[in-house]
Short mmCIF file of C-alpha atoms in Angstrom, two decimals:
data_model
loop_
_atom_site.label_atom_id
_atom_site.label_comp_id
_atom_site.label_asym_id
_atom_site.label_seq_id
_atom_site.Cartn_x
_atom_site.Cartn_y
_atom_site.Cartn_z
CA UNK A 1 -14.40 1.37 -17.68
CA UNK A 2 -11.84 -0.99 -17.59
CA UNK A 3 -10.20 -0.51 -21.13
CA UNK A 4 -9.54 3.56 -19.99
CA UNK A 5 -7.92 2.13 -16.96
CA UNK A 6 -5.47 -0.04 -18.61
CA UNK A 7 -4.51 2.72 -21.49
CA UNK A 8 -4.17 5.03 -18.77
CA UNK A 9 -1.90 2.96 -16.49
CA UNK A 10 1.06 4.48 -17.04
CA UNK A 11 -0.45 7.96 -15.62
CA UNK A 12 -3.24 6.08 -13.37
CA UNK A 13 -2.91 8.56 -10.54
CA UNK A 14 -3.38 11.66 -12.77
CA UNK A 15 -6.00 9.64 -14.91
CA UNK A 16 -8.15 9.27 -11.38
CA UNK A 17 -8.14 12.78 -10.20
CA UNK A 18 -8.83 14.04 -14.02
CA UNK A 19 -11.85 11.79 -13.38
CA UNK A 20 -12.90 12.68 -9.78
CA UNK A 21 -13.23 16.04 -10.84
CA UNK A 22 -15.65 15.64 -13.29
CA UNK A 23 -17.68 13.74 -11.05
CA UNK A 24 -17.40 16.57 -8.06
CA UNK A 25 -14.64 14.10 -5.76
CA UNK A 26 -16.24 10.94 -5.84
CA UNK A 27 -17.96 8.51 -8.41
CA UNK A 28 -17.64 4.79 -9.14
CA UNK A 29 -15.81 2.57 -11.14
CA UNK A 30 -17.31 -0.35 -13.09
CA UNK A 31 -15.66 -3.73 -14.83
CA UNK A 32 -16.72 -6.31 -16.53
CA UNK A 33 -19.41 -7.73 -15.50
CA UNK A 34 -17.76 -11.04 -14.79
CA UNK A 35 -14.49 -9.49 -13.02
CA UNK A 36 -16.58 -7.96 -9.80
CA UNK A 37 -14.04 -5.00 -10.11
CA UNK A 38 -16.18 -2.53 -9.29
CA UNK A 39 -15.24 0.17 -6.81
CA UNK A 40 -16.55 3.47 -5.10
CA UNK A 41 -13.80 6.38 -5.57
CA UNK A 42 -13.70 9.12 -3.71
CA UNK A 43 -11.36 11.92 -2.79
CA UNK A 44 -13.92 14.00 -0.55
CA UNK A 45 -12.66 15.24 2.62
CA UNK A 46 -16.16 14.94 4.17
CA UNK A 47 -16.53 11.13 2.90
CA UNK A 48 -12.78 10.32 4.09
CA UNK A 49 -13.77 11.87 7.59
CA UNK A 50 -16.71 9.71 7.50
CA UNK A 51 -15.24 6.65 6.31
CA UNK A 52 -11.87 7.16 8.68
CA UNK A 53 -13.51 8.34 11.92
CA UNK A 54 -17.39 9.05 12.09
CA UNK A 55 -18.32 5.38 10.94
CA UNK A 56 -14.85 3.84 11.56
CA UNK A 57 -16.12 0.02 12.69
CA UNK A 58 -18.35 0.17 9.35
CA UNK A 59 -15.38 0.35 6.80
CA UNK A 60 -12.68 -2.36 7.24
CA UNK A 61 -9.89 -4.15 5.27
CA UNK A 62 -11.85 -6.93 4.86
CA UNK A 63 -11.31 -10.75 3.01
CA UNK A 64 -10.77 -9.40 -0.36
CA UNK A 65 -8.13 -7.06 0.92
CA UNK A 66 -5.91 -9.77 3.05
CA UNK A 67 -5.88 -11.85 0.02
CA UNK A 68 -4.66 -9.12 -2.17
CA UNK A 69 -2.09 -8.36 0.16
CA UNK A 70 -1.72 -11.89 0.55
CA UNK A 71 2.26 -11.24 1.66
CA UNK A 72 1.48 -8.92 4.65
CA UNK A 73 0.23 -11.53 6.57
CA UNK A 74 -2.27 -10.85 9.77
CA UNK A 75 -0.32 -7.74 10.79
CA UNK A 76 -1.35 -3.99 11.14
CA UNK A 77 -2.01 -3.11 7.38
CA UNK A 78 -4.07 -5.96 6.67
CA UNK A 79 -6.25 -6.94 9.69
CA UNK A 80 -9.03 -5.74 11.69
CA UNK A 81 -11.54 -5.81 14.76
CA UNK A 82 -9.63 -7.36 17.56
CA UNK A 83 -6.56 -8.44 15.71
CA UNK A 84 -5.96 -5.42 14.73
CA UNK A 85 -6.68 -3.93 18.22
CA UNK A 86 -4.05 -6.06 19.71
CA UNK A 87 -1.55 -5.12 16.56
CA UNK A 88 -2.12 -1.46 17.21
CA UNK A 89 -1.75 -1.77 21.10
CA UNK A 90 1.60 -3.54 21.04
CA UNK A 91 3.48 -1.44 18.74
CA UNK A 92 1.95 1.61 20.48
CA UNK A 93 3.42 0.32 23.65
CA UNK A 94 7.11 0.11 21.72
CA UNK A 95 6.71 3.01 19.85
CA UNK A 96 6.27 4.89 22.43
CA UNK A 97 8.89 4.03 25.06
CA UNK A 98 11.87 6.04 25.21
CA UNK A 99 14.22 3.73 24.76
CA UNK A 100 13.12 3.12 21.34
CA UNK A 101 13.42 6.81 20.32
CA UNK A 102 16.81 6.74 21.54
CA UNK A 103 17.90 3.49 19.64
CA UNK A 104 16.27 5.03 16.74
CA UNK A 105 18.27 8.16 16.97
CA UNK A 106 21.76 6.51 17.51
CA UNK A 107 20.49 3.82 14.68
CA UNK A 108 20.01 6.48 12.11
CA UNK A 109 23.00 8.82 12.71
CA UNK A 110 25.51 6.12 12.87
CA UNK A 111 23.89 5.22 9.11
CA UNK A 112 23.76 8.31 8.17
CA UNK A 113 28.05 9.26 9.49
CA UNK A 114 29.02 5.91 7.81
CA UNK A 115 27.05 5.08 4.57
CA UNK A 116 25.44 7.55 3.11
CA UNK A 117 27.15 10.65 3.67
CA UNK A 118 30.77 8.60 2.42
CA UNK A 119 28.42 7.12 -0.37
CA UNK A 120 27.47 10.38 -1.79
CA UNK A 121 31.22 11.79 -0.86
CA UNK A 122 32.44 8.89 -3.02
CA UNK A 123 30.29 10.06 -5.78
CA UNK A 124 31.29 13.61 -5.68
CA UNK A 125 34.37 12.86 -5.53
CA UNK A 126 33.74 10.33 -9.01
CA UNK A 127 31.41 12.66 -10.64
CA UNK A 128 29.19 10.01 -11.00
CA UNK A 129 25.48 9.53 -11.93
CA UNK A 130 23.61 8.15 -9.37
CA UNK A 131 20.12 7.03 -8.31
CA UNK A 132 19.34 8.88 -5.48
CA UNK A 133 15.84 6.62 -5.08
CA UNK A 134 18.20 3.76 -4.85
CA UNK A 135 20.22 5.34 -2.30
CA UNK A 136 16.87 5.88 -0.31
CA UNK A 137 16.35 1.94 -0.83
CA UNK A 138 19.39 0.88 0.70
CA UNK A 139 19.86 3.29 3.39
CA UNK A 140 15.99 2.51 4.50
CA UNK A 141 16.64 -0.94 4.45
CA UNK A 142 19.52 -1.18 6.23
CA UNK A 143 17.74 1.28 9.11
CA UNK A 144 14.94 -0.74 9.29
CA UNK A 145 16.77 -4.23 9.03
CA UNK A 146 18.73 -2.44 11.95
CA UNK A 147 15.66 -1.16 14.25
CA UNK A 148 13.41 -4.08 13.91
CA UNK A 149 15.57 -6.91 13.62
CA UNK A 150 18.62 -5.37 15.00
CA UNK A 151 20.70 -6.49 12.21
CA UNK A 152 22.64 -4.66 9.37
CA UNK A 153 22.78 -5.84 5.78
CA UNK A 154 25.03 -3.10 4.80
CA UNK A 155 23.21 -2.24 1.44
CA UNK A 156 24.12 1.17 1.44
CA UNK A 157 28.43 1.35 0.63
CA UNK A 158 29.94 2.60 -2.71
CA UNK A 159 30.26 -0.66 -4.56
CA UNK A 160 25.94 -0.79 -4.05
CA UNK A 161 26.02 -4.68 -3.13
CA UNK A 162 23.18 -7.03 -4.65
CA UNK A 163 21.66 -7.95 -1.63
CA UNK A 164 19.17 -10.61 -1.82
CA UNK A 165 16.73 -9.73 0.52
CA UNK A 166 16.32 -6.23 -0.02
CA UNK A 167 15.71 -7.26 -3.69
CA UNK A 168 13.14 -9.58 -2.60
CA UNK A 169 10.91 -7.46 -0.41
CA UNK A 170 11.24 -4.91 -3.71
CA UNK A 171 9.62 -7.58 -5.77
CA UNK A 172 7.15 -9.00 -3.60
CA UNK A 173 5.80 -5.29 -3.70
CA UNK A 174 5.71 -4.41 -6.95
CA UNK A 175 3.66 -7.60 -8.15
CA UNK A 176 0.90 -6.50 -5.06
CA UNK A 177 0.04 -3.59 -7.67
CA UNK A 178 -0.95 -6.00 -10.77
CA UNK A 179 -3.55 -7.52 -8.46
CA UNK A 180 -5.55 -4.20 -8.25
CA UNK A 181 -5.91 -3.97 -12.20
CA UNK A 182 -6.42 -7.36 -13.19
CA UNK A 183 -9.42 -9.60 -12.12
CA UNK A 184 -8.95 -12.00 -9.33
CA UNK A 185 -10.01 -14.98 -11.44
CA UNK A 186 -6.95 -14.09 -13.42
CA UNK A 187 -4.16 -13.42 -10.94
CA UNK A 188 -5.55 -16.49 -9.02
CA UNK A 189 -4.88 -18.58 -12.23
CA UNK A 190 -1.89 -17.41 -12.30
CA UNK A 191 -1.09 -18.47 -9.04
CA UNK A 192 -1.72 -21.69 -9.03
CA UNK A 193 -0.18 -22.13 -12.36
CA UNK A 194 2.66 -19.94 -10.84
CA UNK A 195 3.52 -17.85 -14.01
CA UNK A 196 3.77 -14.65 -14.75
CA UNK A 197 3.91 -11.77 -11.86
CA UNK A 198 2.55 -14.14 -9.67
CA UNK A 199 5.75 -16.90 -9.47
CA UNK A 200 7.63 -13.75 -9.46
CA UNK A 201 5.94 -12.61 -6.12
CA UNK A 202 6.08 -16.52 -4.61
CA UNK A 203 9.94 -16.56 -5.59
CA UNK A 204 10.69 -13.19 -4.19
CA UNK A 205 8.60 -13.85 -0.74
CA UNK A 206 10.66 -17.27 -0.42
CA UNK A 207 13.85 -15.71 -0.42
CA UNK A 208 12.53 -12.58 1.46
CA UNK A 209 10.50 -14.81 4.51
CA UNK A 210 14.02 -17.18 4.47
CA UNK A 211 15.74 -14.37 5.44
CA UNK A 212 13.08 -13.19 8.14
CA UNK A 213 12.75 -16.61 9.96
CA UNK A 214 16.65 -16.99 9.87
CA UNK A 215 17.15 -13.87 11.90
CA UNK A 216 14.14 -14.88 14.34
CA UNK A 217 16.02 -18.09 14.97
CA UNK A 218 18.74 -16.34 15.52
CA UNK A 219 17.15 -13.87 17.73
CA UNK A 220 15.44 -16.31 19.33
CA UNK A 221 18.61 -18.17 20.45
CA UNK A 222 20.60 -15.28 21.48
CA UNK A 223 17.66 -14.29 24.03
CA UNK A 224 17.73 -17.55 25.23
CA UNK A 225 21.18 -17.33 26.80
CA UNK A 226 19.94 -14.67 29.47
CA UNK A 227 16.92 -15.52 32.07
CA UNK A 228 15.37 -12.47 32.84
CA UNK A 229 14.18 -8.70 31.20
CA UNK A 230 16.56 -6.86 33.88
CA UNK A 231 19.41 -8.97 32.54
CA UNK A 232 19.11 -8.51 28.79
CA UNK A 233 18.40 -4.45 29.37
CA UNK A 234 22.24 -4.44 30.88
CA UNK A 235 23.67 -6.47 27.85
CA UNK A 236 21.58 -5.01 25.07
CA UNK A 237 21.17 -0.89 25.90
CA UNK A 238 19.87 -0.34 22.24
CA UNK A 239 16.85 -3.16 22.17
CA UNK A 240 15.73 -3.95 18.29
CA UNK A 241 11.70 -4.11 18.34
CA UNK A 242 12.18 -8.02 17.27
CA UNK A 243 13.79 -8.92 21.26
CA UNK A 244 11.46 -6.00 22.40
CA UNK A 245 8.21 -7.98 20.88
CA UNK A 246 9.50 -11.59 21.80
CA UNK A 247 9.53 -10.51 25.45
CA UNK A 248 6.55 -8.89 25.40
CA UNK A 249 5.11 -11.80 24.07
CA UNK A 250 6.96 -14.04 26.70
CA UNK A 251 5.03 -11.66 29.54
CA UNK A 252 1.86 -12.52 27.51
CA UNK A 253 2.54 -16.18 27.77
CA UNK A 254 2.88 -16.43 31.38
CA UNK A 255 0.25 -14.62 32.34
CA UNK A 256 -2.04 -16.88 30.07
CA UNK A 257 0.10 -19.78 30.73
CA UNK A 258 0.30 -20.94 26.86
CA UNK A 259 3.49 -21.35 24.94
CA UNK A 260 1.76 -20.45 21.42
CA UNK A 261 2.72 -16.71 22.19
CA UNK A 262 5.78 -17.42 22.39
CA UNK A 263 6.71 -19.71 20.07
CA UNK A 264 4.27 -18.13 17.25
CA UNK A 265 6.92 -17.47 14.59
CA UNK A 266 4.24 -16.50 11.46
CA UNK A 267 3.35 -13.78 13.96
CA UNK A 268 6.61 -12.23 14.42
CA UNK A 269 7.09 -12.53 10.49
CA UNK A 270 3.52 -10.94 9.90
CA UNK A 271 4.69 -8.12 12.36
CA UNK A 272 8.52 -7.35 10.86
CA UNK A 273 6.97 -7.69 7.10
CA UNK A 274 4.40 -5.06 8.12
CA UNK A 275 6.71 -2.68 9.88
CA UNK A 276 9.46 -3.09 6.65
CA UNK A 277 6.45 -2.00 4.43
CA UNK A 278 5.88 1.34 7.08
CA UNK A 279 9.69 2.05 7.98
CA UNK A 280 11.03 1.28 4.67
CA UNK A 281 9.52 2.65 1.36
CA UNK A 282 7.27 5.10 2.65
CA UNK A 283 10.18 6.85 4.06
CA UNK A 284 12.02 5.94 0.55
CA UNK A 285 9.40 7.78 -1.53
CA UNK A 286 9.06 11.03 0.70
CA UNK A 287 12.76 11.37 0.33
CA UNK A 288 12.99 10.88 -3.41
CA UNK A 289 10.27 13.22 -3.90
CA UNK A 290 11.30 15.65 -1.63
CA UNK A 291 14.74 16.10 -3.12
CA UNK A 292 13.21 15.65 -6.95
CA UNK A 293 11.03 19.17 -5.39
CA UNK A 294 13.73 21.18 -3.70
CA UNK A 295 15.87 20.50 -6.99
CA UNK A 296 13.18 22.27 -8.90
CA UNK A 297 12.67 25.32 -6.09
CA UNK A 298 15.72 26.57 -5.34
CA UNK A 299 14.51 29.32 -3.18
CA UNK A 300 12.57 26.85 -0.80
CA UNK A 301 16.11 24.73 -0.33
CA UNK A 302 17.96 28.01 0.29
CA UNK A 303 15.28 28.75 3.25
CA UNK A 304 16.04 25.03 4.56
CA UNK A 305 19.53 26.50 4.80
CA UNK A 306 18.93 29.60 6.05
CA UNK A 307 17.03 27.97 9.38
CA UNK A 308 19.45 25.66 9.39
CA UNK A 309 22.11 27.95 10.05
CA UNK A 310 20.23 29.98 11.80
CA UNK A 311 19.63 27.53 14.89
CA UNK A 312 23.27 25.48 14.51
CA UNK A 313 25.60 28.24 12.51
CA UNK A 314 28.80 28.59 13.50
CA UNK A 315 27.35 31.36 16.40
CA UNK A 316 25.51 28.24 18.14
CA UNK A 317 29.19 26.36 18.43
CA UNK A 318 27.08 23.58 15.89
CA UNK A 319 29.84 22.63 12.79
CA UNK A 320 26.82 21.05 11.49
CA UNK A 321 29.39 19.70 8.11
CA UNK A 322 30.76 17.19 10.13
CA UNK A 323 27.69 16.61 12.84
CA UNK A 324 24.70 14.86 12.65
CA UNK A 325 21.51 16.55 14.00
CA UNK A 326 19.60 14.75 16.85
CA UNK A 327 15.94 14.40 16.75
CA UNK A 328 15.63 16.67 19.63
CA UNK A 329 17.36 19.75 17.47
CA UNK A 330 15.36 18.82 14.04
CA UNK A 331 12.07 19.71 15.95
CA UNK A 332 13.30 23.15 15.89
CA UNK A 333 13.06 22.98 12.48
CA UNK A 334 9.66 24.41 11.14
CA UNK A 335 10.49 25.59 8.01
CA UNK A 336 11.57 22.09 6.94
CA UNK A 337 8.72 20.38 8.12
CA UNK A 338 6.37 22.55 6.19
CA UNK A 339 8.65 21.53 3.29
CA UNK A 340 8.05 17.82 4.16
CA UNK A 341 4.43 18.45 4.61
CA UNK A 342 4.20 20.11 1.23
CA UNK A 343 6.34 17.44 -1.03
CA UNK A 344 3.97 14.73 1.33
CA UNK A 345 0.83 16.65 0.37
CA UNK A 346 1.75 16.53 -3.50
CA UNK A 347 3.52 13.21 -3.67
CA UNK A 348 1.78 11.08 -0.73
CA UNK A 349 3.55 7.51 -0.24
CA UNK A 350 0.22 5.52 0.03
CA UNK A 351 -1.16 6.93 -3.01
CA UNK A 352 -4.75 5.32 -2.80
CA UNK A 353 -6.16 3.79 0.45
CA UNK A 354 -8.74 0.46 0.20
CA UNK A 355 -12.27 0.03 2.48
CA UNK A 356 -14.77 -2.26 2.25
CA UNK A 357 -17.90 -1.15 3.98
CA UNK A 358 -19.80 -3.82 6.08
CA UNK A 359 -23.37 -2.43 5.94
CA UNK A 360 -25.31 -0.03 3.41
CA UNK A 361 -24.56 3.97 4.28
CA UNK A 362 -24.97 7.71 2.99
CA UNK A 363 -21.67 9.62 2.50
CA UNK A 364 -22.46 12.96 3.37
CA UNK A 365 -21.86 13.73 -0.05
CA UNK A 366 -25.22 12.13 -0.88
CA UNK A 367 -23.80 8.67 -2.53
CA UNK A 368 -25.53 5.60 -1.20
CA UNK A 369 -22.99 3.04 -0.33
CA UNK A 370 -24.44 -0.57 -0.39
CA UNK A 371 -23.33 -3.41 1.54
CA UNK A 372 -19.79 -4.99 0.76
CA UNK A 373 -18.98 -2.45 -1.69
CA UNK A 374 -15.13 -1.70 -2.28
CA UNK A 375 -13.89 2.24 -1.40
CA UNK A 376 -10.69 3.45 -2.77
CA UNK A 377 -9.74 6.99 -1.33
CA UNK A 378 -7.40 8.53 -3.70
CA UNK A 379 -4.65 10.44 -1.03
CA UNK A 380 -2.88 11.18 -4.44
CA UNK A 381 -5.62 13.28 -5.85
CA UNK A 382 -6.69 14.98 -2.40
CA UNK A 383 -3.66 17.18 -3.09
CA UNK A 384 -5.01 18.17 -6.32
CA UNK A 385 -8.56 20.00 -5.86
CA UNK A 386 -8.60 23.85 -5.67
CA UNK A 387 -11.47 23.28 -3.47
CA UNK A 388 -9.46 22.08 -0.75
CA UNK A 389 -5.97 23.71 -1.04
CA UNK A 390 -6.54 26.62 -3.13
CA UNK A 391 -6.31 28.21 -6.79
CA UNK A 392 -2.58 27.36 -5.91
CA UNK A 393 -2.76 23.77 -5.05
CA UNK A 394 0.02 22.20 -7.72
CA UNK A 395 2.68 24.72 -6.15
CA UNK A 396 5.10 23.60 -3.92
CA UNK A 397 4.54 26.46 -0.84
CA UNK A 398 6.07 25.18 2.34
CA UNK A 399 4.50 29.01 3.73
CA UNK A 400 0.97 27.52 3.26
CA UNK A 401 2.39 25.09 6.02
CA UNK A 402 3.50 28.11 8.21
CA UNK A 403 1.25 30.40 10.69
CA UNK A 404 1.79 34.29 11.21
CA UNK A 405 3.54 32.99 14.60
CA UNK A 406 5.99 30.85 12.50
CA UNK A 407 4.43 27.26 14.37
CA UNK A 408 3.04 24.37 11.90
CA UNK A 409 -0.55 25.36 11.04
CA UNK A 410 -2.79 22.12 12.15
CA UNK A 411 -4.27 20.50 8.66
CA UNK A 412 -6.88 17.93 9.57
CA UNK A 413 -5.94 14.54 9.09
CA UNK A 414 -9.15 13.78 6.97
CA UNK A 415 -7.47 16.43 4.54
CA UNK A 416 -3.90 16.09 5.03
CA UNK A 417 -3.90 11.90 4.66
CA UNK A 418 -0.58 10.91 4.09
CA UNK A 419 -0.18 9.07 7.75
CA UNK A 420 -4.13 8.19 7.20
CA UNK A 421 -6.70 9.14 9.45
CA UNK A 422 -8.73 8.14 12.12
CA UNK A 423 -7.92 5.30 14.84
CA UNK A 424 -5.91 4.00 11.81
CA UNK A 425 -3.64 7.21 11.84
CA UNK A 426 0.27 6.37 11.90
CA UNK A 427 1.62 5.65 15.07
CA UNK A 428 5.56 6.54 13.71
CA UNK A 429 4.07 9.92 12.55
CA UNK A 430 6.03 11.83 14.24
CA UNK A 431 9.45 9.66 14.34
CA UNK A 432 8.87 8.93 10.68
CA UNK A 433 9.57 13.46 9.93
CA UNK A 434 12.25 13.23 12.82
CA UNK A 435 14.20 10.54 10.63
CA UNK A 436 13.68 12.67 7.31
CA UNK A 437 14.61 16.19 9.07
CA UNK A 438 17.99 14.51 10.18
CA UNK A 439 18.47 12.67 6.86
CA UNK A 440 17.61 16.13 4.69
CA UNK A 441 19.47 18.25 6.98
CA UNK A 442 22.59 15.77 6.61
CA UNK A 443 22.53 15.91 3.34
CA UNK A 444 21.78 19.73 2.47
CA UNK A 445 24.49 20.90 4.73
CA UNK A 446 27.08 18.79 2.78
CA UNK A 447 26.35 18.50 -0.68
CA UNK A 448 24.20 20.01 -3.66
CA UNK A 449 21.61 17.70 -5.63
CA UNK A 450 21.39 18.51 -9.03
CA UNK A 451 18.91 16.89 -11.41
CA UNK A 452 20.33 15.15 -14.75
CA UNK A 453 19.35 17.13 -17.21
CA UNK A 454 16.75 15.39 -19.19
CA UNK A 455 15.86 13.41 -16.70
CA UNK A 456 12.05 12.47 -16.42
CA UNK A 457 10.30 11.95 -13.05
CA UNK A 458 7.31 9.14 -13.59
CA UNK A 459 5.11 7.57 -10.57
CA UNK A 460 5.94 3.40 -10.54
CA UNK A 461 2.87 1.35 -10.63
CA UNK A 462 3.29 -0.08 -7.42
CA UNK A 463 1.48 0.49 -4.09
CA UNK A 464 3.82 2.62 -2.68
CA UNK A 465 4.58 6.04 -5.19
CA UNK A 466 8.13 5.68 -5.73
CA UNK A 467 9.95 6.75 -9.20
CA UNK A 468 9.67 4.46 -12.05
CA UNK A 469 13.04 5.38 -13.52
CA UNK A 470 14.46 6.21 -10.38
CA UNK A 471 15.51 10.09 -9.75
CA UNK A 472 19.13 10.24 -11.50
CA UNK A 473 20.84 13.20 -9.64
CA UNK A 474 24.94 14.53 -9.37
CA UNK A 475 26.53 15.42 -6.59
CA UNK A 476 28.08 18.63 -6.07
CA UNK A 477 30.01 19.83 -3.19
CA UNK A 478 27.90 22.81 -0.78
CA UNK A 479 29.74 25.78 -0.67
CA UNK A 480 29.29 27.21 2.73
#
């Protein structure tokens, strides 16, 4: 089957839910003998359930997984059992504390009142062609630079800066995806020759881990100067998760009386690589999709601007032009997140999730699942099947999103898989639509996103579904 895969790379996601639906959701996929690349595909709600939830300790990441995604490290994505246990545990703990929400708030407007906003004034002002995708990049990276290491690259201005280390992290992502289609005895050859992708991905995690450890030195030092939690809370209101994890590791350390907690730098890497990958181009690729959408449903963008107005018009005392909504006022927002729910349905971030199952099983579909074999759920697809979403299930409907008592109608996450499923299930779920409410609503309210004509949108091969050719867009000013 191989040969089909690699003429049908450039539409692979398409080319896999063509396929599932001849084989009724699920089937396999068989290499060369000699490559072991052979894989059990399945887009069945029933199976994912299964697979996510019902039989959750019998599907894991597993060794051929980590050293695919070799550059993640031991963090969340790539570990499990225990590790991953303790992963989940500690960034549930900062997720979840109020503080954080706040700094995340105050983070993202400031971004949004001095980079993008002036970025995409600038280029109204030009008349410009831009990338909006790029935009995305930089304005992601610099937010989650800011919120987990609680530094600023300043990526995002109107001159668009070559910075280094956002380049870096783009690269070391890109070659993950050639790993998936070639055979491991090949991209391991490659490797230690270091040619090809592979010296690519080496050269680009040098430069990207350089600029990681530097700002955990850094970090490191500037906690040092203060000798207790109490006293770094009064100098440092807005706590970056990178001082937030280092004393919760500190806490760790004294209780167990070891200094390897502490001092465990490759774990404090593993951690900020893994929450770059979540905070970063996830967010990136909802956003480009979602404005590639409303530019081709006009009528859904004028409802975003109808609510809009509606809760902060001029009758609310709200000059929402020149404000910045808080995440408190975007959950008001239900119309908009059904939006977000749709464009994430149709264009999900992840677009294919990897298990490996530890012992033989049934899918409740009837397929017999043998020991060690390799799963791919295809999120991408799941969006696709009339038997799940309807006759109308390539539309963009935000209604279908909607109930009669205008709430968000609950989709199960089995179904609705874009923040996964499960134990595994997001933890920034919910901050993750907070961030794009306030970033669409910024931008909506101010300017008009038009399409270049001509102008192709194409899925990247990478692991993360962002634009190949990036979504070229002018900006036009909103006429209240």
């Amino acid at each position: 089957m191989l040969p089909k895969v690699l003429w049908n790379l450039h539409r692979i996601h398409d080319f896999a839910t063509d396929i599932l639906k001849q084989h009724g959701r699920t089937g396999e996929f068989m290499g060369p003998w000699f490559t072991k690349m052979n894989y059990l595909i399945t887009s069945d709600p029933m199976n994912v359930h299964h697979i996510m939830s019902k039989s959750f300790d019998n599907y894991v990441k597993g060794p051929e997984f980590r050293e695919i995604f070799q550059v993640f490290g031991l963090g969340i994505f790539t570990s499990d059992s225990e590790t991953w246990r303790y992963h989940r545990s500690l960034l549930l703990s900062l997720f979840k504390n109020r503080k954080f929400e706040m700094f995340l708030e105050k983070t993202i407007q400031k971004k949004l009142k001095g980079s993008l906003i002036p970025t995409l004034e600038y280029a109204k002002q030009q008349g410009i062609e831009v990338d909006l995708q790029d935009i995305f990049n930089r304005f992601t990276f610099d937010n989650i630079c800011s919120i987990v290491l609680g530094y600023d690259p300043n990526c995002l201005s109107i001159d668009f800066p070559h910075v280094a280390c956002e380049k870096a992290f783009n690269e070391a992502e890109e070659s993950i995806f050639y790993r998936h289609v070639v055979p491991k005895s090949v991209w391991k050859l490659l490797e230690w020759l270091q040619i090809g992708e592979e010296r690519k991905m080496s050269e680009a995690c040098k430069v990207f881990d350089q600029f990681i450890y530097s700002c955990i030195a850094s970090k490191r030092e500037e906690l040092s100067k203060y000798n207790n939690k109490s006293q770094i809370d009064e100098s440092h209101p807005q706590v970056d998760l990178l001082s937030t994890l280092m004393m919760m590791r500190e806490e760790e350390s004294k209780k167990s009386q070891s200094q390897t907690l502490v001092h465990d730098d490759k774990f404090l890497r593993d951690t900020a690589f893994n929450l770059f990958v979540a905070g970063r181009d996830t967010i990136t690729s909802a956003l480009t999709w979602f404005f590639w959408l409303i530019a081709k449903n006009p009528l859904v963008e004028a409802k975003i601007l109808e609510e809009i107005k509606e809760n902060f018009g001029a009758n609310n005392n709200h000059d929402i032009k020149h404000n910045v909504l808080s995440i408190e006022e975007v959950k008001k927002l239900v119309y908009l997140h059904g939006a977000l729910c749709e464009s994430l349905r149709l264009f999900p971030p992840i677009p294919f999730e990897s298990k490996q199952a530890i012992n033989g099983d049934v899918f409740p579909s009837g397929y017999h699942v043998s020991p060690n074999t390799t799963i791919l759920v295809s999120l991408y697809s799941m969006g696709r099947f009339e038997e799940i979403w309807g006759k109308d299930c390539l539309e963009f409907k935000p209604e279908r999103w909607i109930s009669e008592k205008e709430g968000i109608i609950h989709v199960p996450s089995y179904k609705f898989i874009s923040f996964n499923a499960g134990p595994r299930t997001c933890l920034g779920k919910d901050l993750s639509f907070m961030q794009m409410k306030m970033v669409v609503a910024a931008i909506l309210c101010n300017f008009c996103i038009q399409v270049v004509e001509g102008h192709e949108a194409k899925p990247s091969l990478s692991i993360v579904l962002l634009m190949k050719d990036g979504l070229k867009v002018r900006i036009t000013k909103r006429e209240v």
